[in-house]
XYZ file of C-alpha atoms in Angstrom:
364
model
C 50.510 29.657 -4.274
C 50.071 31.181 -7.736
C 49.618 27.693 -9.203
C 46.775 27.026 -6.757
C 45.055 30.260 -7.771
C 45.316 29.348 -11.446
C 44.123 25.803 -10.792
C 41.147 26.911 -8.682
C 39.914 29.229 -11.444
C 40.265 26.610 -14.182
C 38.731 23.812 -12.103
C 35.739 25.931 -11.079
C 35.216 26.889 -14.722
C 35.494 23.215 -15.721
C 32.760 22.233 -13.273
C 30.369 25.139 -13.726
C 30.506 25.871 -17.459
C 28.021 23.056 -18.200
C 25.804 24.288 -15.372
C 25.701 27.815 -16.776
C 25.214 26.543 -20.296
C 22.306 24.313 -19.318
C 20.747 27.063 -17.206
C 20.846 29.356 -20.228
C 19.044 26.683 -22.264
C 16.164 26.818 -19.776
C 16.034 30.418 -18.578
C 17.554 32.210 -21.571
C 20.972 33.695 -22.189
C 20.392 37.176 -20.776
C 19.886 36.373 -17.049
C 22.858 34.003 -17.016
C 25.072 36.597 -18.700
C 23.997 39.246 -16.211
C 24.698 36.929 -13.287
C 28.151 36.146 -14.703
C 29.030 39.805 -15.175
C 27.892 40.571 -11.634
C 30.108 37.746 -10.378
C 33.076 39.108 -12.308
C 32.615 42.545 -10.775
C 32.389 41.080 -7.274
C 35.465 38.947 -7.919
C 37.598 41.946 -8.851
C 36.403 43.875 -5.810
C 37.339 40.915 -3.609
C 40.806 40.861 -5.197
C 41.163 44.608 -4.645
C 40.228 44.413 -0.957
C 41.810 41.029 -0.222
C 43.871 41.100 2.949
C 45.092 37.499 2.818
C 45.505 34.516 0.530
C 42.119 33.004 1.423
C 40.295 36.008 -0.014
C 42.342 35.786 -3.191
C 41.426 32.108 -3.501
C 37.740 32.853 -2.926
C 37.830 35.522 -5.602
C 39.410 33.175 -8.130
C 36.792 30.488 -7.439
C 33.986 33.005 -7.926
C 35.627 34.119 -11.170
C 35.831 30.512 -12.349
C 32.151 29.923 -11.623
C 30.985 33.087 -13.325
C 33.707 32.895 -15.968
C 31.291 30.662 -17.809
C 29.987 33.923 -19.294
C 32.078 32.880 -22.308
C 29.840 29.809 -22.591
C 26.649 31.840 -22.594
C 28.023 34.560 -24.853
C 28.967 31.926 -27.446
C 25.478 30.402 -27.190
C 24.025 33.907 -27.647
C 26.031 34.263 -30.864
C 24.606 30.940 -32.050
C 21.063 32.200 -31.384
C 21.377 35.430 -33.331
C 23.561 34.213 -36.217
C 22.650 32.739 -39.576
C 24.660 30.051 -41.381
C 25.955 32.811 -43.648
C 27.519 34.912 -40.866
C 28.198 32.493 -37.999
C 31.906 32.143 -38.768
C 32.243 35.923 -38.898
C 30.486 36.353 -35.567
C 32.562 33.697 -33.833
C 35.635 35.273 -35.385
C 34.659 38.558 -33.756
C 34.636 36.854 -30.355
C 38.133 35.534 -31.032
C 39.250 38.968 -32.167
C 37.864 40.519 -28.994
C 39.947 38.109 -26.923
C 43.000 38.899 -29.038
C 42.467 42.612 -28.524
C 42.005 42.072 -24.801
C 45.240 40.087 -24.804
C 46.988 43.221 -26.074
C 45.189 45.981 -24.175
C 44.608 44.206 -20.850
C 48.239 43.693 -19.798
C 49.123 47.180 -21.020
C 46.360 48.774 -18.940
C 47.225 46.606 -15.957
C 50.878 47.600 -16.151
C 50.101 51.310 -16.398
C 47.497 51.272 -13.621
C 49.752 49.116 -11.467
C 52.227 51.981 -11.366
C 49.593 54.040 -9.549
C 48.614 51.340 -7.097
C 48.697 47.555 -6.857
C 44.911 47.624 -6.396
C 44.158 50.018 -9.240
C 43.988 47.314 -11.976
C 41.404 45.394 -9.947
C 39.268 48.500 -9.391
C 39.413 49.225 -13.120
C 38.425 45.657 -13.995
C 35.512 45.814 -11.538
C 34.309 49.085 -13.080
C 34.461 47.590 -16.571
C 32.536 44.517 -15.382
C 29.794 46.649 -13.837
C 29.619 48.791 -16.973
C 29.124 45.600 -18.980
C 26.462 44.550 -16.497
C 24.657 47.878 -16.954
C 24.787 47.555 -20.725
C 23.427 44.022 -20.516
C 20.611 45.032 -18.189
C 19.436 48.118 -20.067
C 20.297 47.304 -23.691
C 20.921 43.614 -24.376
C 17.779 41.726 -25.506
C 17.087 38.058 -24.863
C 18.137 35.817 -27.746
C 16.448 32.496 -26.911
C 12.673 32.629 -27.240
C 10.609 30.732 -24.609
C 9.304 28.139 -27.045
C 12.878 27.020 -27.842
C 13.900 26.387 -24.243
C 14.155 23.053 -22.430
C 14.067 21.942 -18.788
C 17.272 21.996 -16.753
C 18.702 18.582 -15.871
C 21.498 17.904 -13.386
C 22.310 14.686 -15.265
C 23.349 16.851 -18.201
C 24.660 19.875 -16.271
C 28.102 18.447 -15.527
C 31.163 17.941 -17.725
C 30.708 14.200 -18.233
C 26.956 14.431 -18.697
C 27.301 17.244 -21.202
C 29.955 15.452 -23.242
C 27.938 12.224 -23.138
C 24.886 14.091 -24.395
C 26.835 15.742 -27.216
C 28.284 12.367 -28.141
C 24.833 11.428 -29.438
C 25.607 13.463 -32.529
C 27.690 11.328 -34.840
C 31.249 12.597 -35.376
C 30.851 15.627 -33.068
C 32.661 13.631 -30.392
C 35.719 13.444 -32.659
C 35.503 17.147 -33.420
C 35.537 17.748 -29.663
C 38.731 15.668 -29.464
C 40.272 17.858 -32.176
C 39.157 20.984 -30.271
C 40.752 19.649 -27.067
C 44.033 18.687 -28.721
C 44.371 22.083 -30.393
C 43.902 23.982 -27.151
C 46.258 21.649 -25.322
C 48.912 22.215 -27.974
C 48.432 25.976 -27.879
C 49.746 26.060 -24.314
C 53.229 25.561 -25.733
C 52.985 29.178 -26.886
C 51.029 30.487 -23.915
C 53.215 28.841 -21.262
C 56.736 28.733 -22.701
C 57.034 31.572 -25.245
C 58.709 33.900 -22.750
C 61.007 31.198 -21.335
C 61.982 29.977 -24.809
C 62.776 33.386 -26.298
C 64.671 34.575 -23.225
C 66.691 31.359 -23.010
C 67.292 30.786 -26.726
C 67.541 34.343 -28.063
C 68.316 36.367 -24.894
C 65.200 38.528 -25.340
C 64.339 40.976 -22.580
C 60.908 41.636 -21.075
C 60.119 44.414 -23.559
C 60.831 42.191 -26.573
C 58.696 39.412 -25.137
C 55.863 41.826 -24.449
C 56.018 43.275 -27.952
C 56.009 39.844 -29.571
C 53.006 38.686 -27.519
C 51.157 41.883 -28.400
C 51.855 41.116 -32.052
C 50.388 37.642 -31.554
C 47.209 39.200 -30.197
C 46.934 41.675 -33.064
C 47.565 39.091 -35.788
C 45.156 36.611 -34.220
C 42.473 39.285 -33.976
C 42.921 40.381 -37.592
C 42.755 36.815 -38.903
C 39.721 35.777 -36.885
C 37.761 38.983 -37.437
C 38.689 39.565 -41.056
C 39.549 36.221 -42.628
C 37.546 33.443 -40.948
C 34.310 34.206 -42.805
C 36.157 34.935 -46.053
C 37.895 31.587 -45.807
C 34.543 29.867 -45.297
C 33.061 31.667 -48.305
C 36.056 30.986 -50.541
C 37.382 27.600 -49.438
C 34.338 26.165 -47.722
C 33.805 25.753 -44.007
C 35.179 22.208 -43.784
C 38.365 23.016 -45.675
C 38.818 26.180 -43.595
C 38.844 24.063 -40.446
C 41.422 21.472 -41.448
C 43.626 23.918 -43.370
C 43.593 26.187 -40.333
C 44.731 23.279 -38.168
C 47.455 22.544 -40.722
C 48.711 26.149 -40.476
C 48.759 25.945 -36.682
C 50.777 22.731 -36.934
C 53.296 24.173 -39.398
C 53.755 27.311 -37.318
C 54.342 25.318 -34.140
C 56.965 23.049 -35.719
C 58.719 26.093 -37.201
C 58.871 27.690 -33.726
C 60.452 24.492 -32.388
C 63.409 24.690 -34.781
C 63.846 28.476 -35.015
C 67.491 29.499 -34.535
C 67.274 33.281 -34.988
C 65.074 35.967 -33.424
C 63.644 37.176 -36.729
C 62.344 33.692 -37.447
C 59.917 33.878 -34.517
C 58.250 36.917 -36.076
C 58.117 35.388 -39.555
C 56.785 32.082 -38.245
C 53.959 33.933 -36.499
C 52.407 34.406 -39.952
C 51.481 30.754 -40.645
C 50.703 30.148 -36.978
C 48.265 33.056 -36.721
C 46.676 32.195 -40.083
C 45.580 29.041 -38.321
C 43.031 31.299 -36.634
C 40.619 30.669 -39.518
C 39.978 27.213 -38.024
C 38.237 27.781 -34.691
C 35.436 30.178 -35.740
C 34.557 27.804 -38.561
C 34.739 24.732 -36.340
C 32.382 26.368 -33.849
C 30.058 27.409 -36.650
C 30.021 23.874 -38.012
C 29.183 22.289 -34.652
C 26.549 24.924 -33.862
C 24.744 24.084 -37.090
C 24.352 20.458 -36.020
C 22.918 21.053 -32.523
C 19.348 22.233 -31.752
C 18.768 25.776 -30.474
C 17.844 24.538 -26.988
C 21.202 22.722 -26.642
C 23.539 25.534 -27.688
C 24.279 26.429 -24.077
C 25.073 22.790 -23.373
C 27.367 22.585 -26.418
C 29.348 25.649 -25.449
C 29.441 24.563 -21.810
C 31.129 21.376 -22.973
C 33.590 23.335 -25.119
C 34.496 25.639 -22.229
C 34.957 22.654 -19.903
C 37.360 21.065 -22.372
C 39.249 24.338 -22.690
C 39.463 24.553 -18.881
C 40.983 21.064 -18.686
C 43.731 22.161 -21.064
C 44.313 25.205 -18.836
C 44.927 22.827 -15.932
C 47.113 20.336 -17.800
C 48.776 22.453 -20.478
C 50.935 24.890 -18.463
C 52.296 22.146 -16.188
C 53.040 19.828 -19.104
C 54.654 22.400 -21.379
C 56.803 24.084 -18.725
C 57.973 20.669 -17.524
C 58.942 19.687 -21.074
C 60.826 22.981 -21.489
C 62.673 22.467 -18.209
C 63.506 18.829 -19.021
C 65.161 19.730 -22.321
C 67.012 22.850 -21.145
C 68.383 21.866 -17.749
C 72.139 21.492 -17.383
C 72.063 17.686 -17.276
C 69.535 17.252 -20.096
C 70.416 14.276 -22.322
C 69.427 16.361 -25.336
C 69.282 20.158 -25.238
C 66.217 21.124 -27.252
C 64.645 24.446 -26.146
C 61.832 24.030 -28.697
C 60.664 20.691 -27.297
C 57.401 22.131 -25.953
C 56.607 23.657 -29.344
C 57.367 20.319 -30.982
C 54.978 18.524 -28.621
C 52.353 21.221 -29.230
C 52.816 20.682 -32.954
C 52.181 16.952 -32.518
C 48.949 17.650 -30.651
C 47.839 20.052 -33.374
C 48.773 17.531 -36.066
C 46.368 15.089 -34.418
C 43.659 17.766 -34.682
C 44.479 18.188 -38.362
C 44.274 14.441 -39.050
C 40.904 14.149 -37.287
C 39.329 17.124 -39.019
C 40.755 16.241 -42.439
C 39.325 12.738 -42.206
C 35.907 13.954 -41.044
C 35.560 17.068 -43.201
C 37.420 16.389 -46.439
C 34.097 15.876 -48.254
C 32.056 18.322 -46.197
C 32.018 21.177 -48.686
C 31.050 18.995 -51.644
C 27.910 17.789 -49.894
C 24.804 19.575 -48.696
C 25.358 18.153 -45.235
C 28.349 16.906 -43.346
C 28.650 13.150 -43.725
C 26.568 11.965 -40.823
C 27.147 14.716 -38.288
């Protein structure tokens, strides 16, 4: 039942992210953001009042449809950023997610002690507060002269990716983006199983370690992504970030003591310099009236990994830790994740190794 709820959210987000992105390219970012925030608030109220599984499923589908607010928010950042501060601004989005990763579960756990419905009421209130801020304060970022007509041929995952494929080499960068997110599910889906099985951690230790991941990721993306771009260059920041992710994941796979997991978080989280710079790079190669479409495609790809990744990584963990496993290797999921991330590194290194020595990327 829980798997179906997770799948329904991810699949709805996969389908509707390009729709929301393309709508924001025609009507502007602000109305689409407001609609998404309204949908989030309604979703949490449905979850709070749900009396059966069908209502829970309906709420998750609504959340998946309106969860494309991430798409429009990223396009908004593209509209209001300059080449000099784009990496910083995208890093701030990543940091906000990292902070939410720390605070959200903590708040949910504390409020859940009052009532099972209290976390949902709190989330609905926060969504409506965001909606109020957007309505009364947030200005529109996409001027009318930069907009384009909505097209259903482009407002779907395949149509969006086909359209973006017109830009030379961006298609390969999208592959690297997909492989990185797919690999990251080794951490997201098996960290707790791995540490409890391999190191006998309890729930508190797992929670603390995941909170540390969120804090480190937020610090790196908010504080170091733009500095890396300024110091190393944006292209080198991308492929070196992917290299750090890869190293961290392989180190997790072969860790044999608890303290190693904390130490190995350092290279892994330093990989966070990659994604803000990769987004900044792709944004700079797509017209203003296609930024919603670009980020709709990115969110769709991320949603696919959310569907595939948890099932794949937990199955790999189970296969290599069950009693009759031919080889007992608790870190197998991390190893596979490292292979996926290594593919991302190879792609980006090949495409971007000369990026910073040229005025433009080679043919993007």
